[in-house]
Tab-separated table of N, CA and C in Angstrom:
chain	number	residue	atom	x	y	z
A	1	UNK	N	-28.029	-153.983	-139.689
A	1	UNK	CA	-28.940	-154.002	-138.557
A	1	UNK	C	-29.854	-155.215	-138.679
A	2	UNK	N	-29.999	-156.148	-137.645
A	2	UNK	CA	-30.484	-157.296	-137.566
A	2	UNK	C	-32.289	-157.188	-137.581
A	3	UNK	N	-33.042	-157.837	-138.031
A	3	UNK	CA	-34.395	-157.963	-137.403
A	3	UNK	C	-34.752	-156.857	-136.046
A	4	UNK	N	-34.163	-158.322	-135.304
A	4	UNK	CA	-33.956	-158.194	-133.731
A	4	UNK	C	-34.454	-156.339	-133.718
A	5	UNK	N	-33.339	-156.084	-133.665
A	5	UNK	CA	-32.802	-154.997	-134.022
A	5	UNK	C	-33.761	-153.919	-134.063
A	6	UNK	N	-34.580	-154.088	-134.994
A	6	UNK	CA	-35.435	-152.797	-135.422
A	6	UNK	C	-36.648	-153.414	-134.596
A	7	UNK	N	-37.054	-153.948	-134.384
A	7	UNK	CA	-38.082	-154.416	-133.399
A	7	UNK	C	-38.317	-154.156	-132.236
A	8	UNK	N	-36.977	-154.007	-131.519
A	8	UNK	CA	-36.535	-153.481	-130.199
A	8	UNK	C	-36.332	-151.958	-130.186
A	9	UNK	N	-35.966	-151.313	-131.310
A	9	UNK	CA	-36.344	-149.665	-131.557
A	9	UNK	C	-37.370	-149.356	-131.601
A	10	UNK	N	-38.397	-149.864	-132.275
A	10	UNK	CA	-40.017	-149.939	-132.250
A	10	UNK	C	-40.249	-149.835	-130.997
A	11	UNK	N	-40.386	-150.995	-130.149
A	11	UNK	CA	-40.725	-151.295	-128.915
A	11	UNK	C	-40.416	-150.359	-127.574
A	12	UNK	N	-39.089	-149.683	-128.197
A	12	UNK	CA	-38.438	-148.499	-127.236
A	12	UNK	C	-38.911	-147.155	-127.661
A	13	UNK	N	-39.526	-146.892	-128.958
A	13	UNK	CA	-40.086	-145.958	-128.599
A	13	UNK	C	-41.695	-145.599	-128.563
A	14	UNK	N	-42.386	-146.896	-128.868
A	14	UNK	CA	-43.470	-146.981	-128.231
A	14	UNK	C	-44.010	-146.710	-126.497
A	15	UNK	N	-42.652	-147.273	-125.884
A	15	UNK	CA	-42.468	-147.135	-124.750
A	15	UNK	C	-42.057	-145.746	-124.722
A	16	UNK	N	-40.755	-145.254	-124.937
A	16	UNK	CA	-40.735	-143.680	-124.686
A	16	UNK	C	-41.991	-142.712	-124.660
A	17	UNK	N	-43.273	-143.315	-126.008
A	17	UNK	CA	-44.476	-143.102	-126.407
A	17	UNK	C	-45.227	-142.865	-124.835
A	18	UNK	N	-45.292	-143.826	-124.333
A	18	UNK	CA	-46.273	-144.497	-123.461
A	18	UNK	C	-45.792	-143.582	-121.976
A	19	UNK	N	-44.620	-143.548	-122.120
A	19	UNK	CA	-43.936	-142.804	-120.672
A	19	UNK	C	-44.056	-141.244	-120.575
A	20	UNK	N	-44.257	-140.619	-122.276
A	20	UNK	CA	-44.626	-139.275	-122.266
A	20	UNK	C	-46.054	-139.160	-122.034
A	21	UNK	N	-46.768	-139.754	-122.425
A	21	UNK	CA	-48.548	-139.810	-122.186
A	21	UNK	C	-48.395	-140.035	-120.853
A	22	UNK	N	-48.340	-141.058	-120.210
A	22	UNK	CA	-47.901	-141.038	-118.644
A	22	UNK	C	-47.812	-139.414	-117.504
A	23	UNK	N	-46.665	-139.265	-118.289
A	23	UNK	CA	-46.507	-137.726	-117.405
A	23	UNK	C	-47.338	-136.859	-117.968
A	24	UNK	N	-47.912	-136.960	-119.235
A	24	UNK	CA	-48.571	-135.624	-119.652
A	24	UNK	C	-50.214	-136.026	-118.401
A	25	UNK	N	-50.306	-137.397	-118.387
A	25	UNK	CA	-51.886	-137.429	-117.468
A	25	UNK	C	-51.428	-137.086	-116.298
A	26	UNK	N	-50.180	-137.374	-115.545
A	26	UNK	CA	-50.041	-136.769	-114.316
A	26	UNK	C	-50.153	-135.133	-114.173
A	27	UNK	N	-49.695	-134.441	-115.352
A	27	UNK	CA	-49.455	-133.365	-115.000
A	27	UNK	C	-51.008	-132.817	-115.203
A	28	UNK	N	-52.029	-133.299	-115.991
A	28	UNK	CA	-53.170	-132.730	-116.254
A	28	UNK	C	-54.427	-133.004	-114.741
A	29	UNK	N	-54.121	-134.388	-114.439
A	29	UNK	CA	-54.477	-134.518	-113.199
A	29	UNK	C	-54.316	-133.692	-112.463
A	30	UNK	N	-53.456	-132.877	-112.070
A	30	UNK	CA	-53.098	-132.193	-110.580
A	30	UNK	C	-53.812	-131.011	-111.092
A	31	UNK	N	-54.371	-130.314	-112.182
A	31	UNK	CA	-55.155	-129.496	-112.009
A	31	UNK	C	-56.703	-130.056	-111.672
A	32	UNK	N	-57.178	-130.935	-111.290
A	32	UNK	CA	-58.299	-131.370	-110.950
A	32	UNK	C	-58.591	-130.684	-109.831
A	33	UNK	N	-59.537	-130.017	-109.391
A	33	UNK	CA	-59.816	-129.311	-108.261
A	33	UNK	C	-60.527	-130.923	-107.392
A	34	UNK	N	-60.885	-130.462	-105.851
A	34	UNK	CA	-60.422	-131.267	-104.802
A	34	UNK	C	-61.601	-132.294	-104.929
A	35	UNK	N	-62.881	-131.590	-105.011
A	35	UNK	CA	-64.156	-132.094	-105.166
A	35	UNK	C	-64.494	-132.898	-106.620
A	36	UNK	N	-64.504	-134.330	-106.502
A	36	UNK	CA	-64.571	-134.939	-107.877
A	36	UNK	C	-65.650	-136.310	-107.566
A	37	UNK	N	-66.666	-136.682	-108.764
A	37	UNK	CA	-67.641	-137.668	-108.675
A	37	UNK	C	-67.071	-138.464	-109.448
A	38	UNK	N	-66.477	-139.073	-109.397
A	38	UNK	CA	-65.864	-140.926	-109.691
A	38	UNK	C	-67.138	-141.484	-110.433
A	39	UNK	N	-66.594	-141.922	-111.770
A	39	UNK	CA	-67.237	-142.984	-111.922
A	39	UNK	C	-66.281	-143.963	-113.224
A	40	UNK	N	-66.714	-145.149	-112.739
A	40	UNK	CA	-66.091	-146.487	-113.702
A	40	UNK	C	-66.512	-146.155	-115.374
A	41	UNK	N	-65.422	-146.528	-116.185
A	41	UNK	CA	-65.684	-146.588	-117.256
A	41	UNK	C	-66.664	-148.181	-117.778
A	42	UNK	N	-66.993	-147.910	-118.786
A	42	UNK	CA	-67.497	-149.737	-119.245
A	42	UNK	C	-66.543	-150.123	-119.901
A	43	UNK	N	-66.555	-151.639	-119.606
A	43	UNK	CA	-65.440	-152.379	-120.283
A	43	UNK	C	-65.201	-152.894	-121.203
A	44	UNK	N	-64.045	-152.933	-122.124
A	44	UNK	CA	-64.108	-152.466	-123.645
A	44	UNK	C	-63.499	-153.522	-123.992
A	45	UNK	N	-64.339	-154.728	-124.769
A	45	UNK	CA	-63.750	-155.949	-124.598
A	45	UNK	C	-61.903	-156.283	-125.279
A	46	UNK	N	-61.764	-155.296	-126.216
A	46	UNK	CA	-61.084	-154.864	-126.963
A	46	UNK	C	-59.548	-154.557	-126.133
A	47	UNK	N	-59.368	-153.770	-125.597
A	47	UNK	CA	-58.556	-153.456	-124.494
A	47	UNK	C	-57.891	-154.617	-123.644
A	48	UNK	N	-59.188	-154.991	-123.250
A	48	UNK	CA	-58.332	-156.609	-122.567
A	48	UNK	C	-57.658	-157.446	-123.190
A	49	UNK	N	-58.340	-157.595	-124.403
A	49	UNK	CA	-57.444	-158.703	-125.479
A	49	UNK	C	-56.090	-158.227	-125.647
A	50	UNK	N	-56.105	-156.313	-125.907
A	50	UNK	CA	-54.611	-156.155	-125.816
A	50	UNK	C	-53.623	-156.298	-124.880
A	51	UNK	N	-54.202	-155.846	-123.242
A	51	UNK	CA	-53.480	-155.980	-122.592
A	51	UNK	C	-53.012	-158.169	-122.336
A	52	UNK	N	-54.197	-158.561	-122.559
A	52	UNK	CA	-53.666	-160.022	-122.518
A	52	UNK	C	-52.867	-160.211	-123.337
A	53	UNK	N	-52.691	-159.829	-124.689
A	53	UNK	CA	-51.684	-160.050	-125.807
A	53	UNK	C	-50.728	-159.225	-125.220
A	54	UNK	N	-50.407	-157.998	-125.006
A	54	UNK	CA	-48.670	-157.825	-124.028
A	54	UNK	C	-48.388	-159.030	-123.201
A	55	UNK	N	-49.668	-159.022	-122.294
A	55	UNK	CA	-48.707	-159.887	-120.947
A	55	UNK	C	-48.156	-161.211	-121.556
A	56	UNK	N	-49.560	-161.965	-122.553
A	56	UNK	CA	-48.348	-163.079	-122.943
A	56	UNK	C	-47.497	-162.911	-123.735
A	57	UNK	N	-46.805	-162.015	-124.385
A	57	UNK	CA	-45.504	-161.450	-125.164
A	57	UNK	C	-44.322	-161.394	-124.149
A	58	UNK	N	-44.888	-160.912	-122.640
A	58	UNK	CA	-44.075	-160.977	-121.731
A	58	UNK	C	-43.416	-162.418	-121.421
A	59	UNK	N	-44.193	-163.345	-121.480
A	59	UNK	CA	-43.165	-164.377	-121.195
A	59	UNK	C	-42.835	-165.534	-122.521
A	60	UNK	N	-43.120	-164.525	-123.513
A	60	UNK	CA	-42.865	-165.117	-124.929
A	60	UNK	C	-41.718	-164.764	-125.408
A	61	UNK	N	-41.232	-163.804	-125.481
A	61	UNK	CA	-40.097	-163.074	-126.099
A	61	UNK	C	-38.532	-163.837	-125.083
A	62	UNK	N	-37.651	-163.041	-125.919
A	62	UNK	CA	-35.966	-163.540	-125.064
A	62	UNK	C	-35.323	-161.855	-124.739
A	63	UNK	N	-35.039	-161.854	-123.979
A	63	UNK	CA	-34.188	-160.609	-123.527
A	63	UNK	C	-34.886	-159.989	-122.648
A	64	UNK	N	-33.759	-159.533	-121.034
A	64	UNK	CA	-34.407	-158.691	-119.921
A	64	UNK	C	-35.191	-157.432	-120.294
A	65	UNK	N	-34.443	-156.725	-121.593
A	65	UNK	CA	-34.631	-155.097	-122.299
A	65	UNK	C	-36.019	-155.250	-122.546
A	66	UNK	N	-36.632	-156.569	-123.743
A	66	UNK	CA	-37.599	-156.120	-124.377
A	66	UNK	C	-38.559	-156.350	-123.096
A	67	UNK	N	-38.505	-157.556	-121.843
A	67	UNK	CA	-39.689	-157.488	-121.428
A	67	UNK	C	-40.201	-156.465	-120.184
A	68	UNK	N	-39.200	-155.498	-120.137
A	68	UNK	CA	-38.924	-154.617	-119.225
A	68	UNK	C	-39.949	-153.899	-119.931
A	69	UNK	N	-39.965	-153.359	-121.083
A	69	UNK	CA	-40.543	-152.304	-122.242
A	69	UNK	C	-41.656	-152.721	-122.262
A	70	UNK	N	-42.192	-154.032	-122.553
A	70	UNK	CA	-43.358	-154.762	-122.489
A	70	UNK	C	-44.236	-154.707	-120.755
A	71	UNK	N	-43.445	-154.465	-120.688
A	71	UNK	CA	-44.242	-154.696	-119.134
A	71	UNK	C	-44.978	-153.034	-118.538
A	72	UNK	N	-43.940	-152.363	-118.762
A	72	UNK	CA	-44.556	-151.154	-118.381
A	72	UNK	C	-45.704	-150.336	-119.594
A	73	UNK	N	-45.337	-150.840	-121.077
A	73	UNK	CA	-46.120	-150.703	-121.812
A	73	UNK	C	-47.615	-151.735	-121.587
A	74	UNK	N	-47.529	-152.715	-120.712
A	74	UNK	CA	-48.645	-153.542	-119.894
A	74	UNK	C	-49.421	-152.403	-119.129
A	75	UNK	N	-48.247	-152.517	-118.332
A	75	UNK	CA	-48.990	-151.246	-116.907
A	75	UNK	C	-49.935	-150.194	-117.310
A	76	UNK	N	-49.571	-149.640	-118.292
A	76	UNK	CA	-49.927	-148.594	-119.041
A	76	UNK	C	-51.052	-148.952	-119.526
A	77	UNK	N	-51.335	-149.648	-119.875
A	77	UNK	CA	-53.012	-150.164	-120.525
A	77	UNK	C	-54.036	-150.860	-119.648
A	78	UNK	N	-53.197	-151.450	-118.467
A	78	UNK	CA	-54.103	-151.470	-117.276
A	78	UNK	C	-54.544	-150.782	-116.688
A	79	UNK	N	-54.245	-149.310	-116.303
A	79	UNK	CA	-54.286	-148.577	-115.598
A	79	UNK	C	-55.202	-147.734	-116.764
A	80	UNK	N	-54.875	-147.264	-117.872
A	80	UNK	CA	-56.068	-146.740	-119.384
A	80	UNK	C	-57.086	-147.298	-119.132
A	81	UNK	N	-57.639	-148.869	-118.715
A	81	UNK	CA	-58.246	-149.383	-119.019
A	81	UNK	C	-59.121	-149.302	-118.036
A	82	UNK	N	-58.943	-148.859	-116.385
A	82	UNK	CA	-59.220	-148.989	-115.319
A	82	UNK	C	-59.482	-147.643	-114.968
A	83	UNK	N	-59.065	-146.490	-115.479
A	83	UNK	CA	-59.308	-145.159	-115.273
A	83	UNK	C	-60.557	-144.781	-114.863
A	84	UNK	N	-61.092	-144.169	-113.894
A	84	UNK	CA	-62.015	-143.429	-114.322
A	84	UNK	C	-61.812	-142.358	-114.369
A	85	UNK	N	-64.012	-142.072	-114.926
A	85	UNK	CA	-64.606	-140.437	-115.607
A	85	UNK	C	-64.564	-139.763	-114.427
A	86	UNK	N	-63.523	-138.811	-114.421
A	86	UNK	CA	-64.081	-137.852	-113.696
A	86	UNK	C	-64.738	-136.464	-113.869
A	87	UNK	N	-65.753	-136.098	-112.688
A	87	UNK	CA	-66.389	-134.894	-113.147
A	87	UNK	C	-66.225	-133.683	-111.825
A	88	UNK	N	-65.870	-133.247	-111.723
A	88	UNK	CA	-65.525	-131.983	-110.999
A	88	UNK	C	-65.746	-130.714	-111.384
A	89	UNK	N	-65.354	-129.473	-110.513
A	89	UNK	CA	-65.900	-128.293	-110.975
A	89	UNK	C	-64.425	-128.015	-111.816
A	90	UNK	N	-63.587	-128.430	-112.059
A	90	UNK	CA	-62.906	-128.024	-112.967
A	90	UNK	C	-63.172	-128.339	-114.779
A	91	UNK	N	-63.591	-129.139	-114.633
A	91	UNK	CA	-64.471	-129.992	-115.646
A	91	UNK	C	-65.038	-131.651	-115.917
A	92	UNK	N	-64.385	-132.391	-116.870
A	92	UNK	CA	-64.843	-133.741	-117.019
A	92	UNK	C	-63.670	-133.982	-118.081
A	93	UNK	N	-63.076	-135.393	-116.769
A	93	UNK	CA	-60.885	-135.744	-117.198
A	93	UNK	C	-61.552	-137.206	-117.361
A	94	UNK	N	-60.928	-137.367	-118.327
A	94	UNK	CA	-61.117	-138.925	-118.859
A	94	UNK	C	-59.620	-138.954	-119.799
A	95	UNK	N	-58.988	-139.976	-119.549
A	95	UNK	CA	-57.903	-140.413	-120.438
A	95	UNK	C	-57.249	-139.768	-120.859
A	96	UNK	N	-56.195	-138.976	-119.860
A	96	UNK	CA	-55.507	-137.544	-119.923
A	96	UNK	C	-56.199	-136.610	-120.726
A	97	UNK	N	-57.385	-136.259	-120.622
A	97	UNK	CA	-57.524	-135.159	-121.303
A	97	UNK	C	-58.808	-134.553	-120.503
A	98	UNK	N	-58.733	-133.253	-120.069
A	98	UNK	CA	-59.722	-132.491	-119.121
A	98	UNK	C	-60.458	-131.253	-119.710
A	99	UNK	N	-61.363	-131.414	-120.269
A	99	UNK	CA	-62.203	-130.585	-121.019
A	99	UNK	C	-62.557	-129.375	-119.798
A	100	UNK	N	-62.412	-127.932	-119.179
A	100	UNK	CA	-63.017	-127.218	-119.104
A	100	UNK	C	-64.953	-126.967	-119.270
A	101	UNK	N	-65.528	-126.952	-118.103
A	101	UNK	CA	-66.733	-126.014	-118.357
A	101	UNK	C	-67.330	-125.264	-119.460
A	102	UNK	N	-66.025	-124.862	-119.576
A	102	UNK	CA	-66.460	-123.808	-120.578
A	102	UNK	C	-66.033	-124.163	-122.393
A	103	UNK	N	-65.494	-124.729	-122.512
A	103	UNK	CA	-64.941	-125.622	-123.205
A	103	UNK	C	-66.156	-126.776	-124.094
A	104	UNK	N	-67.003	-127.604	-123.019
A	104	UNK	CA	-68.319	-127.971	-123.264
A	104	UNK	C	-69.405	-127.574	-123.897
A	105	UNK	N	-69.754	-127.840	-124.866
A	105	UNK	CA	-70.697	-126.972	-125.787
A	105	UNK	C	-71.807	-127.987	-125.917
A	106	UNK	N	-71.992	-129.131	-126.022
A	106	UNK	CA	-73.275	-130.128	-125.928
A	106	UNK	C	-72.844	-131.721	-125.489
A	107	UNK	N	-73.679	-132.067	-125.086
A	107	UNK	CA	-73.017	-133.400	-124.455
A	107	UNK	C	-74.393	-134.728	-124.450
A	108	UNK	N	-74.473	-135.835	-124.899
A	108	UNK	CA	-75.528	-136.641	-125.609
A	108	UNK	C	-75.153	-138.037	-125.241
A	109	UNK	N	-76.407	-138.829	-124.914
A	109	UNK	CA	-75.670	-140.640	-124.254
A	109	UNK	C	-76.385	-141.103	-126.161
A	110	UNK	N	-75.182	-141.952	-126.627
A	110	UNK	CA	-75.348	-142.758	-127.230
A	110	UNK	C	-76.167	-143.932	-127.069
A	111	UNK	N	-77.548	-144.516	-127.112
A	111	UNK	CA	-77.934	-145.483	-126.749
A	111	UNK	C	-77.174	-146.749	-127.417
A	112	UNK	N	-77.112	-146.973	-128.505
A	112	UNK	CA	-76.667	-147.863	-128.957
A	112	UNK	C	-75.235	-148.433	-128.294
A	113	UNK	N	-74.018	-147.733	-128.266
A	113	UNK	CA	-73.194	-147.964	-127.893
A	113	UNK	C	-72.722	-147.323	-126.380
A	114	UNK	N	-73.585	-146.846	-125.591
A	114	UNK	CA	-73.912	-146.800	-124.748
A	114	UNK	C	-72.893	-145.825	-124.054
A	115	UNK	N	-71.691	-144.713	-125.035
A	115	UNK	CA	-71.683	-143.920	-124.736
A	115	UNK	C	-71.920	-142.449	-124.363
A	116	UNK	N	-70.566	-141.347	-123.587
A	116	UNK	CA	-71.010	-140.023	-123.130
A	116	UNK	C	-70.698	-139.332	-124.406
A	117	UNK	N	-71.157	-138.777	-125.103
A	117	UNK	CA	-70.534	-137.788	-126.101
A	117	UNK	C	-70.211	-136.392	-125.760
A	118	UNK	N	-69.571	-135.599	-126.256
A	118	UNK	CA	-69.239	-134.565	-125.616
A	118	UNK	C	-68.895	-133.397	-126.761
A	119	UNK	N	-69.177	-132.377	-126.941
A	119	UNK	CA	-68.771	-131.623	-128.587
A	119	UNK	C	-68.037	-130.541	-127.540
A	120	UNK	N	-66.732	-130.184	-128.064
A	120	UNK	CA	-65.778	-128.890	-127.495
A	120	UNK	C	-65.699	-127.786	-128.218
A	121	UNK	N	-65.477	-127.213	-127.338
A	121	UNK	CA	-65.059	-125.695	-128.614
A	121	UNK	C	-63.632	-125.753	-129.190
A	122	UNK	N	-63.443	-126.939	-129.081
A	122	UNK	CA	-61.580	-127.429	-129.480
A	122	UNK	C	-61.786	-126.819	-131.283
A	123	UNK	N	-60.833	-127.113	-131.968
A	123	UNK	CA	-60.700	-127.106	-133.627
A	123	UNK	C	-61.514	-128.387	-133.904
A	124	UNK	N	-61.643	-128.637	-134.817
A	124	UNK	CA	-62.277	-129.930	-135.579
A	124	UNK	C	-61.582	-131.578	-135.237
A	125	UNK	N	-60.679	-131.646	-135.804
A	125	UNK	CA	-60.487	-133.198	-135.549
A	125	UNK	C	-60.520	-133.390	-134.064
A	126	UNK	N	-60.506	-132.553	-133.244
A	126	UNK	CA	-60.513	-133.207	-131.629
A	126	UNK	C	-61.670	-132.453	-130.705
A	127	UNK	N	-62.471	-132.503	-131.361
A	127	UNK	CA	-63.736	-131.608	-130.776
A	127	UNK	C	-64.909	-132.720	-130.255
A	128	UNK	N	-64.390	-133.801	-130.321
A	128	UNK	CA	-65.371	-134.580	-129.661
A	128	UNK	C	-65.142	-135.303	-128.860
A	129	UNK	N	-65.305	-135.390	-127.692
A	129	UNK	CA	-64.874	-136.732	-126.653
A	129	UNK	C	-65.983	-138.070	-126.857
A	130	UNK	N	-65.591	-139.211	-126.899
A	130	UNK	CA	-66.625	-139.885	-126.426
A	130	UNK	C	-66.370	-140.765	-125.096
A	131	UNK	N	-67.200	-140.988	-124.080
A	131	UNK	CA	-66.452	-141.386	-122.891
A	131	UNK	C	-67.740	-142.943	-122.586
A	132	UNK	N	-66.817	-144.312	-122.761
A	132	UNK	CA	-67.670	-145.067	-122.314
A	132	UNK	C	-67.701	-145.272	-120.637
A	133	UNK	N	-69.205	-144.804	-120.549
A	133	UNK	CA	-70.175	-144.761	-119.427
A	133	UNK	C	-71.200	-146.284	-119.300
A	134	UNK	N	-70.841	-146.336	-118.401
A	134	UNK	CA	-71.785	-147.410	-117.702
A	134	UNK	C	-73.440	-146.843	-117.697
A	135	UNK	N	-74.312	-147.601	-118.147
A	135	UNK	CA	-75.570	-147.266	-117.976
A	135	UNK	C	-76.560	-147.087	-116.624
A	136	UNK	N	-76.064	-147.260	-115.868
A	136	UNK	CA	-76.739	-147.035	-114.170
A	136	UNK	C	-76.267	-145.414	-114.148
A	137	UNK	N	-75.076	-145.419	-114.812
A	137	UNK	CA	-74.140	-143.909	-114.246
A	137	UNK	C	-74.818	-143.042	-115.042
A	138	UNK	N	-75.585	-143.175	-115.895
A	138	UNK	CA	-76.263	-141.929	-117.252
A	138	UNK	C	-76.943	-141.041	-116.578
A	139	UNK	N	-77.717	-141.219	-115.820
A	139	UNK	CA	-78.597	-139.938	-114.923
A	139	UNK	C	-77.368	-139.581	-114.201
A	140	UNK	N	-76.951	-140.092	-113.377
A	140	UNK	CA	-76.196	-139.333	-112.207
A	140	UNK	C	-74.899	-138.517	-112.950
A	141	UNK	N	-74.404	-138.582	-114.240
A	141	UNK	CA	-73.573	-137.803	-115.171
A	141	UNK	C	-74.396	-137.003	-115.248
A	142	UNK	N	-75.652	-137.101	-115.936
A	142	UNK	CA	-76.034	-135.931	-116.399
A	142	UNK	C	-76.579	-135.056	-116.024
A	143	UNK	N	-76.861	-135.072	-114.896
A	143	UNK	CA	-77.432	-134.316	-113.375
A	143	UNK	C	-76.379	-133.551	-113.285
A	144	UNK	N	-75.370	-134.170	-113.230
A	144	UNK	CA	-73.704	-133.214	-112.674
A	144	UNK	C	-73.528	-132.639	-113.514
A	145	UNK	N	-73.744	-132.625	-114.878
A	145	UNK	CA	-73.019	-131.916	-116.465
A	145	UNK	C	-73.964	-130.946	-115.941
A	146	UNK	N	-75.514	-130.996	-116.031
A	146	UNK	CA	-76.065	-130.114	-115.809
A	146	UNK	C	-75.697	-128.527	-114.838
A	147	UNK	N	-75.643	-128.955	-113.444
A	147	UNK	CA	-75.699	-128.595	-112.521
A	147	UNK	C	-73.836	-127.223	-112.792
A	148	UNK	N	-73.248	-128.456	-113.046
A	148	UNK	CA	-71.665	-127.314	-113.547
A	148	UNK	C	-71.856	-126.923	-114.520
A	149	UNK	N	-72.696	-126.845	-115.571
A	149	UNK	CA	-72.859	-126.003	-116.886
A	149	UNK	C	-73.401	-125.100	-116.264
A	150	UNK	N	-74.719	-124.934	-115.386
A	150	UNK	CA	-75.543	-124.246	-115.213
A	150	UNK	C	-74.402	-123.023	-114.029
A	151	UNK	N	-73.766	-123.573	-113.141
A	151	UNK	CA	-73.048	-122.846	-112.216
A	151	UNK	C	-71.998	-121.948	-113.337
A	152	UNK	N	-71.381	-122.187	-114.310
A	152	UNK	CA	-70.500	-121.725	-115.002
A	152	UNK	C	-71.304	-120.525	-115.575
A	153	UNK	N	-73.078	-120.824	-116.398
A	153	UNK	CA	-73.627	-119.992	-116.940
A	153	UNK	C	-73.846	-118.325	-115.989
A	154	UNK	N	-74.108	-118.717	-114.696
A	154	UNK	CA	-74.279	-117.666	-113.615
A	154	UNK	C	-73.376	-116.820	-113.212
A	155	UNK	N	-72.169	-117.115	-113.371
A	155	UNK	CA	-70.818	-116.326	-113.487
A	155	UNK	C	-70.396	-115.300	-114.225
């Protein structure tokens, strides 16, 4: 087995990777109930460098296969990167993953790094979200966290 070879297995199942996360956010999306407050994530200088490092791989590399793989593994981090927070009465969906109301147990703005923190009633290693929030958006999040914690408590 050549170089080549194992590089392009990598690359295919990073991509297979990328195409299952894909459908798993579509499918978590459609439970979003109808009513949702949009807001932009902040931009993570980090992210761009990667997606700029795919795209120029895209016209760096040789073969239709790999830049096919490269490209939608592009798409895929543009669209990560461009997502937004949403907050609805179903809960608060950021980057395929939709935390429940009830689910929410404390939630805190990082000043320093200027994110949303979030503590779940998940198990341990995944009990924390952190969601970068734009600083204009910090009151108007936390007005809404409020307001659906408080509606959930009355139930």
């Amino acid at each position: 087995m050549k170089q080549s070879d194992i590089i392009l297995a990598l690359y295919t199942m990073l991509f297979a990777f990328v195409c299952y996360t894909g459908y798993k956010i579509f499918q978590v999306r459609k439970n979003i109930s109808h009513q949702q407050h949009l807001f932009s994530q902040r931009p993570r200088i980090l992210h761009y460098i990667l997606i700029g490092l795919l795209i120029s791989m895209i016209f760096l590399v040789d073969g239709l296969y790999l830049r096919l793989i490269l490209t939608g593994i592009s798409i895929y981090f543009i669209y990560n990167a461009t997502e937004r927070i949403s907050i609805s009465e179903s809960g608060i969906y950021h980057n395929g993953k939709l935390d429940s109301w009830k689910e929410v147990k404390q939630w805190s703005f990082d000043e320093k790094k200027e994110n949303l923190i979030i503590q779940t009633s998940h198990p341990k290693p995944n009990n924390i979200r952190v969601y970068p929030t734009r600083k204009e958006d910090r009151q108007n999040i936390n007005m809404l966290i409020r307001n659906y914690k408080q509606k959930k408590k009355r139930k």
